[in-house]
CSV table of N, CA and C in Angstrom, one decimal:
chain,number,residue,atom,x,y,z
L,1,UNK,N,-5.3,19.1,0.7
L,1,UNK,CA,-3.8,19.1,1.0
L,1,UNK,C,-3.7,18.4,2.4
L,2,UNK,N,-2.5,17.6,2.5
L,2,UNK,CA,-2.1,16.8,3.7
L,2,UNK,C,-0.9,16.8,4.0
L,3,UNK,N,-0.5,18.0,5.2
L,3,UNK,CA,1.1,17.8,5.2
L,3,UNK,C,1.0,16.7,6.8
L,4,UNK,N,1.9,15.7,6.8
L,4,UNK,CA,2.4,14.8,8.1
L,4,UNK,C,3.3,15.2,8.3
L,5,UNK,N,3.8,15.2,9.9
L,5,UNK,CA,5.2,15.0,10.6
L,5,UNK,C,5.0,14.2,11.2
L,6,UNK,N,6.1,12.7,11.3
L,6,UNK,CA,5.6,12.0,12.3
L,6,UNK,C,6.8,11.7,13.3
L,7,UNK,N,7.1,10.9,14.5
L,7,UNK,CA,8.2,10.9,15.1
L,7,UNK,C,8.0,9.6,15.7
L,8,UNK,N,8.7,8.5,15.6
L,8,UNK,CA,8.4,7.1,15.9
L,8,UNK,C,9.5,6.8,16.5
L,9,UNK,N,9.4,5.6,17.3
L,9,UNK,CA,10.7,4.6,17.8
L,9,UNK,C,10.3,4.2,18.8
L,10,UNK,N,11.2,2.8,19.0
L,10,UNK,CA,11.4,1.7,19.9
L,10,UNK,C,12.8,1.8,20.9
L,11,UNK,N,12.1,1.5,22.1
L,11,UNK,CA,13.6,1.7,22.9
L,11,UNK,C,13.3,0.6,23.6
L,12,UNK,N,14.2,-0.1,23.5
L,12,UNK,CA,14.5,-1.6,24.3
L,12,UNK,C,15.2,-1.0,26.0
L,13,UNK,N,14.6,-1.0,26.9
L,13,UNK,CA,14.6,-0.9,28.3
L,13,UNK,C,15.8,-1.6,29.1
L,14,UNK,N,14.9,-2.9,28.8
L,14,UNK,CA,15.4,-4.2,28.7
L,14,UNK,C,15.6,-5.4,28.2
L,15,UNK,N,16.1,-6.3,28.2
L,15,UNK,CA,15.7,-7.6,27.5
L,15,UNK,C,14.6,-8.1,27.1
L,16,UNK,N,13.8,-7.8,28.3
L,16,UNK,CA,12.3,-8.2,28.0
L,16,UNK,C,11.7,-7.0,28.2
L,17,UNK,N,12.1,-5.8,27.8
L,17,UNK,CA,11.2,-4.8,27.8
L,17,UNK,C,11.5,-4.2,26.8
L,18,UNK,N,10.0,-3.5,25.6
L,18,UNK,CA,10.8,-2.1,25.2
L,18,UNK,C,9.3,-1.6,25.6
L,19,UNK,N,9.7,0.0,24.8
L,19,UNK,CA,9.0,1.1,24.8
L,19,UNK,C,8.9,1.7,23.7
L,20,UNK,N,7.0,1.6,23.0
L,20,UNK,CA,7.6,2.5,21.7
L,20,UNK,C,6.3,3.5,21.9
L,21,UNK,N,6.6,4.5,20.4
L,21,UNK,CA,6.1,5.3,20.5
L,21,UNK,C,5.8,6.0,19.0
L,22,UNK,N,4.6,6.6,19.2
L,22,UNK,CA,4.3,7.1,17.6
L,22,UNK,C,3.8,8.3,17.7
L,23,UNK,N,4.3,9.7,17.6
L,23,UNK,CA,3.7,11.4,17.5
L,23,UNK,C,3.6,11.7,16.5
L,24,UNK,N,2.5,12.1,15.8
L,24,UNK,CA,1.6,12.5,14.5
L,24,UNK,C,1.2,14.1,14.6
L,25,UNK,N,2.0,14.6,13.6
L,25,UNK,CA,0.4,16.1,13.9
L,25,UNK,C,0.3,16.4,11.7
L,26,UNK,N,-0.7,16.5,11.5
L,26,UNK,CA,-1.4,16.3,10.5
L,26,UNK,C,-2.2,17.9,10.0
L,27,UNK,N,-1.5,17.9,9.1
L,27,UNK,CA,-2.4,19.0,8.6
L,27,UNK,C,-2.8,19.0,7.9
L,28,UNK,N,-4.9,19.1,7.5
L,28,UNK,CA,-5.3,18.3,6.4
L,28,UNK,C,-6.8,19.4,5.9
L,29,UNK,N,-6.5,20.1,4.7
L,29,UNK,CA,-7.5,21.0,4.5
L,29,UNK,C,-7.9,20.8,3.1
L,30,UNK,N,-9.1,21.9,3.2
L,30,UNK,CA,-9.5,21.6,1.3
L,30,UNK,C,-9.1,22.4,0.4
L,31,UNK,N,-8.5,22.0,-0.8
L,31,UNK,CA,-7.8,23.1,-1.6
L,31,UNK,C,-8.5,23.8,-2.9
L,32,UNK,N,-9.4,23.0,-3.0
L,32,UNK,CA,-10.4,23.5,-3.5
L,32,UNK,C,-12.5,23.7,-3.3
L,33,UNK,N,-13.0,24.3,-4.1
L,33,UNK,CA,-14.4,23.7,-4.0
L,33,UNK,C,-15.1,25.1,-3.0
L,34,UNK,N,-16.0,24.8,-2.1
L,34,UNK,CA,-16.5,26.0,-1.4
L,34,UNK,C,-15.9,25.7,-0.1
L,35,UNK,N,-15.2,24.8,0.3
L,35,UNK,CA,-14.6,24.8,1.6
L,35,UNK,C,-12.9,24.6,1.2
L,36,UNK,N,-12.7,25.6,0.5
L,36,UNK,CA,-11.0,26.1,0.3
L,36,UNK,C,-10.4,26.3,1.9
L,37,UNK,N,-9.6,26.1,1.9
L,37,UNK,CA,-8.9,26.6,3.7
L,37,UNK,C,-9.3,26.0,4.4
L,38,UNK,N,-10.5,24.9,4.2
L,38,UNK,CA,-10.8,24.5,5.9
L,38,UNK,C,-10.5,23.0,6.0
L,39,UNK,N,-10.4,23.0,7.3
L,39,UNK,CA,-10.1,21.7,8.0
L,39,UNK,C,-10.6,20.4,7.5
L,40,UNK,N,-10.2,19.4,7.0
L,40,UNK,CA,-11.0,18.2,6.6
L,40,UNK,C,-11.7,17.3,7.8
L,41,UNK,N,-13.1,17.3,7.9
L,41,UNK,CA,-13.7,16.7,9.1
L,41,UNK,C,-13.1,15.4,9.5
L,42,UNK,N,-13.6,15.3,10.8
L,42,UNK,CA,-12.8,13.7,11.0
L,42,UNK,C,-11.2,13.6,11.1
L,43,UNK,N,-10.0,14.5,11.1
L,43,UNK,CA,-9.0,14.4,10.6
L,43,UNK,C,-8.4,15.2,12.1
L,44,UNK,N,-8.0,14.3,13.3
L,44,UNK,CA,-7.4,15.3,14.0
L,44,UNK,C,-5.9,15.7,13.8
L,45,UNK,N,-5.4,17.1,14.2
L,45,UNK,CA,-4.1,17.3,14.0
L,45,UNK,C,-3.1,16.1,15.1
L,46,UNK,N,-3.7,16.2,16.1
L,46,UNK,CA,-2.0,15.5,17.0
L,46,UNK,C,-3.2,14.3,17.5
L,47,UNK,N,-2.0,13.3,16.9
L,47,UNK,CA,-2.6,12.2,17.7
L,47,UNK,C,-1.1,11.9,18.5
L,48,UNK,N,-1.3,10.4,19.5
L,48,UNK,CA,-0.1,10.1,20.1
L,48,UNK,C,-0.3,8.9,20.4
L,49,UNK,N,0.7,7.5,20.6
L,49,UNK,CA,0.6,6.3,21.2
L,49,UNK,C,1.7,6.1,21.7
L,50,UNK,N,1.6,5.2,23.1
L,50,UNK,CA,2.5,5.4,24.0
L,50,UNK,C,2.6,3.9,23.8
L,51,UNK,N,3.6,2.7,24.0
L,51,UNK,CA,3.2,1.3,24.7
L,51,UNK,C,4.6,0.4,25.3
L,52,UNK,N,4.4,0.0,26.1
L,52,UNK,CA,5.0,-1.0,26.9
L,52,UNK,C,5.0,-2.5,26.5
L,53,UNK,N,5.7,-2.8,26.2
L,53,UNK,CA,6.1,-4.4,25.7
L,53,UNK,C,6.6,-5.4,26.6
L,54,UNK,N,6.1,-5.8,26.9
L,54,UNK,CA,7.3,-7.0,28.1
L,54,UNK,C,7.1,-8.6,27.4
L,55,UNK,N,7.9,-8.6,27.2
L,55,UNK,CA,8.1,-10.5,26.9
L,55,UNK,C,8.4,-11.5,27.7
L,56,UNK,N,7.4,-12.2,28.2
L,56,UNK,CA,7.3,-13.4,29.3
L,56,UNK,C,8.6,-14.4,28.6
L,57,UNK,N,8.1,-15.1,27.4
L,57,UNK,CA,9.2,-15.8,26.5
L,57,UNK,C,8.9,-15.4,25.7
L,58,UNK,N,9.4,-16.5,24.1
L,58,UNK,CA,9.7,-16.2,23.3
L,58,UNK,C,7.9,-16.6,22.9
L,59,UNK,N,7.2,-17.0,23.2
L,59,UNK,CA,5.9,-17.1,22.7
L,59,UNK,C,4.5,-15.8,23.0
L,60,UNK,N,4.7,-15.1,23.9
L,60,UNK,CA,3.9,-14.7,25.1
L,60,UNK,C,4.3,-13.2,25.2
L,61,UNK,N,3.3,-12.1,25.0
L,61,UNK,CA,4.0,-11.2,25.5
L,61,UNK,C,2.8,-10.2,26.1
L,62,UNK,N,3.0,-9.5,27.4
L,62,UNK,CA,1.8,-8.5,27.5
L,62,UNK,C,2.4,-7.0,27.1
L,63,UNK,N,1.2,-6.2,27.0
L,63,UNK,CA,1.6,-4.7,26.8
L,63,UNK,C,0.4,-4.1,27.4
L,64,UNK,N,0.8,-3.3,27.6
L,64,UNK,CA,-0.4,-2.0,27.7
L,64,UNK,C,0.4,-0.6,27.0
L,65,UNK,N,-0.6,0.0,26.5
L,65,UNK,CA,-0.9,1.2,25.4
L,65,UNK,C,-1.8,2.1,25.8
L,66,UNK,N,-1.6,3.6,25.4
L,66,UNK,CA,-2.0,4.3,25.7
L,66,UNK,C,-2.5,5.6,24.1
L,67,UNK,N,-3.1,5.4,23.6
L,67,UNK,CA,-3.8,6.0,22.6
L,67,UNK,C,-3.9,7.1,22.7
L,68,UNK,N,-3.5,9.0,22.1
L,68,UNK,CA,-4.3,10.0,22.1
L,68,UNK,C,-4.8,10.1,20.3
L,69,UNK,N,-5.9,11.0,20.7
L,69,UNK,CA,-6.7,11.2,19.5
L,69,UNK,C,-7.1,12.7,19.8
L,70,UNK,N,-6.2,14.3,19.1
L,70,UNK,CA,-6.8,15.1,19.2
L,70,UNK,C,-8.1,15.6,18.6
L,71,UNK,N,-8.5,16.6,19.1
L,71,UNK,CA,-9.7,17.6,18.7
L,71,UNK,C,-10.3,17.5,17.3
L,72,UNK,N,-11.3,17.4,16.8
L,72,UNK,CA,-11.1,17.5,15.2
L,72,UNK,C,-12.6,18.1,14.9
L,73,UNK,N,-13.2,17.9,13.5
L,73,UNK,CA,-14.3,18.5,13.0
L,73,UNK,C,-15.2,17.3,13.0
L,74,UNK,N,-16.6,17.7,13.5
L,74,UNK,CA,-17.6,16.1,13.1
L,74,UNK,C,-17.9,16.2,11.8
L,75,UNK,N,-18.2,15.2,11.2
L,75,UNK,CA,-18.0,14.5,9.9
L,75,UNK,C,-19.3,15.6,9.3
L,76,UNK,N,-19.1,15.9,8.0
L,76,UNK,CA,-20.1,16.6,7.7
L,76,UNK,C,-20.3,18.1,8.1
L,77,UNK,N,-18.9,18.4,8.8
L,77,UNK,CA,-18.7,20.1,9.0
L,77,UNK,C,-17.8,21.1,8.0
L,78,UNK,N,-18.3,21.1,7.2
L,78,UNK,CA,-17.3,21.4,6.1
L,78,UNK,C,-16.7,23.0,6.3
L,79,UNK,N,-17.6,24.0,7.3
L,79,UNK,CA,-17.4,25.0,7.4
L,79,UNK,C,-16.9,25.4,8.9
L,80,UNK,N,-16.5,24.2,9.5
L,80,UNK,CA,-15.7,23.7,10.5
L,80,UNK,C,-15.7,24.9,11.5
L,81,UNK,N,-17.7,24.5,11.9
L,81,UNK,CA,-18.4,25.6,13.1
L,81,UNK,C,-18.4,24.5,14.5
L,82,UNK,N,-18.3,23.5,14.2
L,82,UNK,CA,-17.8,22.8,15.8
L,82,UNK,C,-16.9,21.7,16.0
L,83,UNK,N,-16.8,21.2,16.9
L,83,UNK,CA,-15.5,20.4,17.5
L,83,UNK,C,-15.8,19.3,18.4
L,84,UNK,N,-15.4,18.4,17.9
L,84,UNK,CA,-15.5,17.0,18.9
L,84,UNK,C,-14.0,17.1,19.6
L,85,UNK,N,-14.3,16.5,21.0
L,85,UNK,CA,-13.4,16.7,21.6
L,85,UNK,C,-12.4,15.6,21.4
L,86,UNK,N,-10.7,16.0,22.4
L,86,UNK,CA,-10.2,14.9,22.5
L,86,UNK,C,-10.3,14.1,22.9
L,87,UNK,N,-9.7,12.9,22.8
L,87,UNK,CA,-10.2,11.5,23.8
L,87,UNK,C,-8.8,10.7,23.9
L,88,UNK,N,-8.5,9.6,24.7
L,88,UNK,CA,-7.7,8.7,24.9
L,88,UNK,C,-8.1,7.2,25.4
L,89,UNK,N,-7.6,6.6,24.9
L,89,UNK,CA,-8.1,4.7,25.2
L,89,UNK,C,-6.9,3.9,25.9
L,90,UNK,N,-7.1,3.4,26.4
L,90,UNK,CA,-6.0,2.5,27.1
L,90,UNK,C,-6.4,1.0,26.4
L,91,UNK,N,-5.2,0.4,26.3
L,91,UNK,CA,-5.6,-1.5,26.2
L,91,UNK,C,-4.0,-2.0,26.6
L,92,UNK,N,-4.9,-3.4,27.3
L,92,UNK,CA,-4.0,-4.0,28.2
L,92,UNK,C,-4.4,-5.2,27.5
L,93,UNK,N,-2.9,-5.9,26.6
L,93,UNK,CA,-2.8,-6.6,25.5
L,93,UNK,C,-2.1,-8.4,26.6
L,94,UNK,N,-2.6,-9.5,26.4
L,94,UNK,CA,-1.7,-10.7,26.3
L,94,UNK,C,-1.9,-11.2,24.9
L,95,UNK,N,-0.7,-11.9,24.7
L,95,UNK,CA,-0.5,-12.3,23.2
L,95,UNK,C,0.3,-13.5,23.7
């Protein structure tokens, strides 16, 4: 089973600026088999991305982003006895 909520949008700042955004929280378990109720490995509940858009012109634009990736099961824990932690990435984009 997989329920999503997610909460997205773009906010234009300025002319040459927006700001967008994407919040995820995921709930994702087994519904059947010998791991009924548990967590699907690899599957974190809340992720997040944050990013900044600026447009030099109409060709050109930089951004930088900010990625979260919450807590989840390592691959292969079906009885979901440990936890990889959260982490976050940054990237600083020209296009």
């Amino acid at each position: 089973m997989r329920d999503t909520y997610q909460f997205d949008g773009v906010v234009t700042v300025h002319s040459k600026l927006d700001f967008s955004f994407v919040l995820k929280h995921m709930k994702s378990e087994f519904v059947s088999g010998s791991s009924v109720g548990k967590k699907v490995p690899l599957v974190p509940e809340n992720t997040a991305s944050l990013n900044l858009i600026y447009r030099v012109d109409l060709k050109q634009s930089i951004s930088y982003g900010v990625t979260y990736i919450g807590s989840r099961n390592p691959d292969g824990d079906m009885s979901n006895q440990y936890s990889m932690p959260s982490y976050h990435v940054s990237d600083l984009r020209y296009v």
